[in-house]
PDB file of C-alpha atoms in Angstrom:
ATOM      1  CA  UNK J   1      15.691   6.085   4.223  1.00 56.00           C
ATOM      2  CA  UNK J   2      13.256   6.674   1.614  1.00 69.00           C
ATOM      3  CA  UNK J   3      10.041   4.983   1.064  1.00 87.00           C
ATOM      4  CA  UNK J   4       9.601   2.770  -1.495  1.00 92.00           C
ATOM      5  CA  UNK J   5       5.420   2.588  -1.284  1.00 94.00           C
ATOM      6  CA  UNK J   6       3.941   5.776  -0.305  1.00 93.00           C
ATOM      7  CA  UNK J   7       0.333   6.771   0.432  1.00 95.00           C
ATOM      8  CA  UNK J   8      -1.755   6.570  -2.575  1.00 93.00           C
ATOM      9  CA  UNK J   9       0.670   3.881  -4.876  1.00 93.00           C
ATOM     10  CA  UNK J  10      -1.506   1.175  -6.436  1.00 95.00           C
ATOM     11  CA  UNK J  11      -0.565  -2.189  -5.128  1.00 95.00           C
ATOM     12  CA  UNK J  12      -0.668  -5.567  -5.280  1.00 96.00           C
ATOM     13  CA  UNK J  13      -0.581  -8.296  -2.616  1.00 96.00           C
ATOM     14  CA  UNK J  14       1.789 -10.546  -2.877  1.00 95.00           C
ATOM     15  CA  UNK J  15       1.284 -13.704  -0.251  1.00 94.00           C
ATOM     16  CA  UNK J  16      -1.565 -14.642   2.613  1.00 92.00           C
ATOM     17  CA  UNK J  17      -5.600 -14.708   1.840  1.00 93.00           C
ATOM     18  CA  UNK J  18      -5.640 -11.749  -0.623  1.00 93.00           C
ATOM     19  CA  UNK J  19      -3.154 -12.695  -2.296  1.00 95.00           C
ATOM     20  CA  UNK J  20      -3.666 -11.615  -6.066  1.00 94.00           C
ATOM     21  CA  UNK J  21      -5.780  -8.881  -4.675  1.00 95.00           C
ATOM     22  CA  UNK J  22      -5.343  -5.141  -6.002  1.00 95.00           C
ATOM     23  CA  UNK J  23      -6.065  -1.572  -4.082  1.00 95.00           C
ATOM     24  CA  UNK J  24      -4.778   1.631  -3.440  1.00 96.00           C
ATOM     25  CA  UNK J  25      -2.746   2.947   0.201  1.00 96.00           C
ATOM     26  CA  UNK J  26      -4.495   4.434   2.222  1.00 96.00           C
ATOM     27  CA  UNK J  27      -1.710   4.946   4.986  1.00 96.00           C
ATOM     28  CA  UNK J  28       1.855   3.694   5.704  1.00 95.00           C
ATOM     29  CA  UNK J  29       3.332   3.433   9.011  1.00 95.00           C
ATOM     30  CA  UNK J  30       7.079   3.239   8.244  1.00 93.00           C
ATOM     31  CA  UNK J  31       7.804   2.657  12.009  1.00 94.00           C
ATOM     32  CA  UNK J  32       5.857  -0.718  12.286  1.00 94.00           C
ATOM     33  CA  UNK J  33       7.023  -1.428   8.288  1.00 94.00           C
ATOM     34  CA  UNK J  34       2.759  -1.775   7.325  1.00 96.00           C
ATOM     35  CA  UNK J  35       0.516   0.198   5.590  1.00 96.00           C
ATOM     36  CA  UNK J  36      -3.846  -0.146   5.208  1.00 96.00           C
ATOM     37  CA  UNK J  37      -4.653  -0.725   1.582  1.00 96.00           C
ATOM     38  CA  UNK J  38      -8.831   0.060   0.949  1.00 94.00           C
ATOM     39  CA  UNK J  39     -10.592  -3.350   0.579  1.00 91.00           C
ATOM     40  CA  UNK J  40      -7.243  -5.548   1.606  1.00 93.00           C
ATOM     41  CA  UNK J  41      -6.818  -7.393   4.471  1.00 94.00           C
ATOM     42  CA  UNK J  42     -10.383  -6.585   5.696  1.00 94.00           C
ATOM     43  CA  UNK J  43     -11.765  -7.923   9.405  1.00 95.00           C
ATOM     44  CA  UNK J  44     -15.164  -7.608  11.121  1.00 95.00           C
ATOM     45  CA  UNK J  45     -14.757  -5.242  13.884  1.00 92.00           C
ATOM     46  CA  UNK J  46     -17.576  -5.213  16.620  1.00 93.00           C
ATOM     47  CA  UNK J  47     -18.470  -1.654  17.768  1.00 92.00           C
ATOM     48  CA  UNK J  48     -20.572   0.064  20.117  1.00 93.00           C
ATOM     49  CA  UNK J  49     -23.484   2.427  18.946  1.00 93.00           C
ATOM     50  CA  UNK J  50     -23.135   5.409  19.829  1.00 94.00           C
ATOM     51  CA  UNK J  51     -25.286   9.216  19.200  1.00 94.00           C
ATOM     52  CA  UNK J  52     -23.221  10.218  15.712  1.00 93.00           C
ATOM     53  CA  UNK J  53     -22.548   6.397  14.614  1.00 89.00           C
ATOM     54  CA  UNK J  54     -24.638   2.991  14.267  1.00 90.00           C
ATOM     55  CA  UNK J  55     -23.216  -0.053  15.984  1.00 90.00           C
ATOM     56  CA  UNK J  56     -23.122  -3.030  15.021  1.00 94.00           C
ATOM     57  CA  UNK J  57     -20.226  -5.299  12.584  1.00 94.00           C
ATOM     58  CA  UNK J  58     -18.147  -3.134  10.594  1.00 92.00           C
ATOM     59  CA  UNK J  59     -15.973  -4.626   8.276  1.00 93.00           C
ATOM     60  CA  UNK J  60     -12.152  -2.561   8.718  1.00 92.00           C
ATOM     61  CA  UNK J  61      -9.317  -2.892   6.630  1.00 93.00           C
ATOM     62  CA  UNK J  62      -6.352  -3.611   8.689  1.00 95.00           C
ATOM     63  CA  UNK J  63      -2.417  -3.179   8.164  1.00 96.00           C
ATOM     64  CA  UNK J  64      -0.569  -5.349   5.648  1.00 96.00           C
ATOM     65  CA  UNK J  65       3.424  -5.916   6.257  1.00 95.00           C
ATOM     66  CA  UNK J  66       5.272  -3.659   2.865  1.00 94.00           C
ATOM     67  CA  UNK J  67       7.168  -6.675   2.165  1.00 94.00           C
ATOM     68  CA  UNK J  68       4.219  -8.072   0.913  1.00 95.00           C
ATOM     69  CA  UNK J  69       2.890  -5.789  -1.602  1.00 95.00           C
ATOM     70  CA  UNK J  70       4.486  -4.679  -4.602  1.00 95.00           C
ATOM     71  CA  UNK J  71       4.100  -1.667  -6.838  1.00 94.00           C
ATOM     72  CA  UNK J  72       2.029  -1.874  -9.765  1.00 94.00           C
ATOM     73  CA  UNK J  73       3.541  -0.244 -13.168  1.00 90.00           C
ATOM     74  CA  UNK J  74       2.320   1.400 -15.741  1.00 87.00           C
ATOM     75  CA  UNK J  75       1.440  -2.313 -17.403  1.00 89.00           C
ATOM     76  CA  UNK J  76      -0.643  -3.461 -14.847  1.00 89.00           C
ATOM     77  CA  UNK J  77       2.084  -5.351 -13.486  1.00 93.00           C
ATOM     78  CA  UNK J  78       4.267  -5.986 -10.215  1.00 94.00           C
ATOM     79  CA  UNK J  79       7.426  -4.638 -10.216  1.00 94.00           C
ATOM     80  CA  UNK J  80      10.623  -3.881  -7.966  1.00 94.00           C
ATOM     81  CA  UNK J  81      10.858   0.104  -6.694  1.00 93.00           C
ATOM     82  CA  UNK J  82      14.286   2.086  -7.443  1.00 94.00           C
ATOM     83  CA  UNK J  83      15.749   5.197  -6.663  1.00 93.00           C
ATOM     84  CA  UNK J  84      17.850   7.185  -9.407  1.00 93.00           C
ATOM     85  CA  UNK J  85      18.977  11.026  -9.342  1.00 93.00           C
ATOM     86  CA  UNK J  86      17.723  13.003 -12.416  1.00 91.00           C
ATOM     87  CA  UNK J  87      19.484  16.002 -12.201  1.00 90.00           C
ATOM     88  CA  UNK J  88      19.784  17.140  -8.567  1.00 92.00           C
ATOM     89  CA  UNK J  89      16.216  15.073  -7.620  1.00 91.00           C
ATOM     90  CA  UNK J  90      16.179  11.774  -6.671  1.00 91.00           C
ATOM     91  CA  UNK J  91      13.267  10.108  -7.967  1.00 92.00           C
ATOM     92  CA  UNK J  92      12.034   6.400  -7.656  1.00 93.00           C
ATOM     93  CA  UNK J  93      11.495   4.352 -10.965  1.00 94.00           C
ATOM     94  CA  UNK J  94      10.042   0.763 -11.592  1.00 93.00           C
ATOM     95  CA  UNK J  95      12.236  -1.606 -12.608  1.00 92.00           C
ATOM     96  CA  UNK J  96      10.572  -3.536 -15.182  1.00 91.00           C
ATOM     97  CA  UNK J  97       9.795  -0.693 -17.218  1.00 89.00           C
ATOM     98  CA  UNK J  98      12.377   1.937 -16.471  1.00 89.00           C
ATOM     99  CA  UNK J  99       9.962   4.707 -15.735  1.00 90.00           C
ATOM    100  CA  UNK J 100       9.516   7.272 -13.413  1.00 91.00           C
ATOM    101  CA  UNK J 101       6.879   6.715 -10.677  1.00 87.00           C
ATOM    102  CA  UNK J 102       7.013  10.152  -9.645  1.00 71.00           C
ATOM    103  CA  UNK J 103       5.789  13.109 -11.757  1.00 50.00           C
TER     104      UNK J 103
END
């Protein structure tokens, strides 16, 4: 099946503590149905020093579930993803707008 939020899609959060929030995906692990945006969902994760790295409380961004982000559109706002076949490539489009997400 194809994925309707791929790495690098500007999203929005849609429920939980960031909700409202904005960033960009990092990954997407369509096995576990999350994906890490930058600055989203962010914990304190204690590490160990170590020679190449300092120690100490390092804030990670953790995975968010997909079905609660949505795509931003061209406007700024969230939409619904679509798939549509223009030509003999299927390409996804936002469904507010009409446009194609892909270039």
């Amino acid at each position: 099946m194809a994925a309707k939020l791929r790495k690098g899609d500007k999203v929005v959060v849609l429920t939980g503590k960031d909700k409202g929030k904005e960033g960009t995906i990092t990954s997407v692990d369509p096995k576990s149905g999350k994906a890490i945006v930058d600055g989203i969902n962010v914990s304190i994760r204690a590490t160990r020093q170590t020679q190449s790295s300092q120690g100490g409380r390092i804030p990670k961004a953790m995975p968010i579930q997909l079905s609660n982000l949505a795509l931003l559109d061209a406007n700024g706002k969230a939409t619904r993803v679509g798939f549509r076949m223009e030509g003999d490539k299927k390409v996804r489009f936002a469904k507010t707008t009409g446009d194609v997400i892909d270039a």
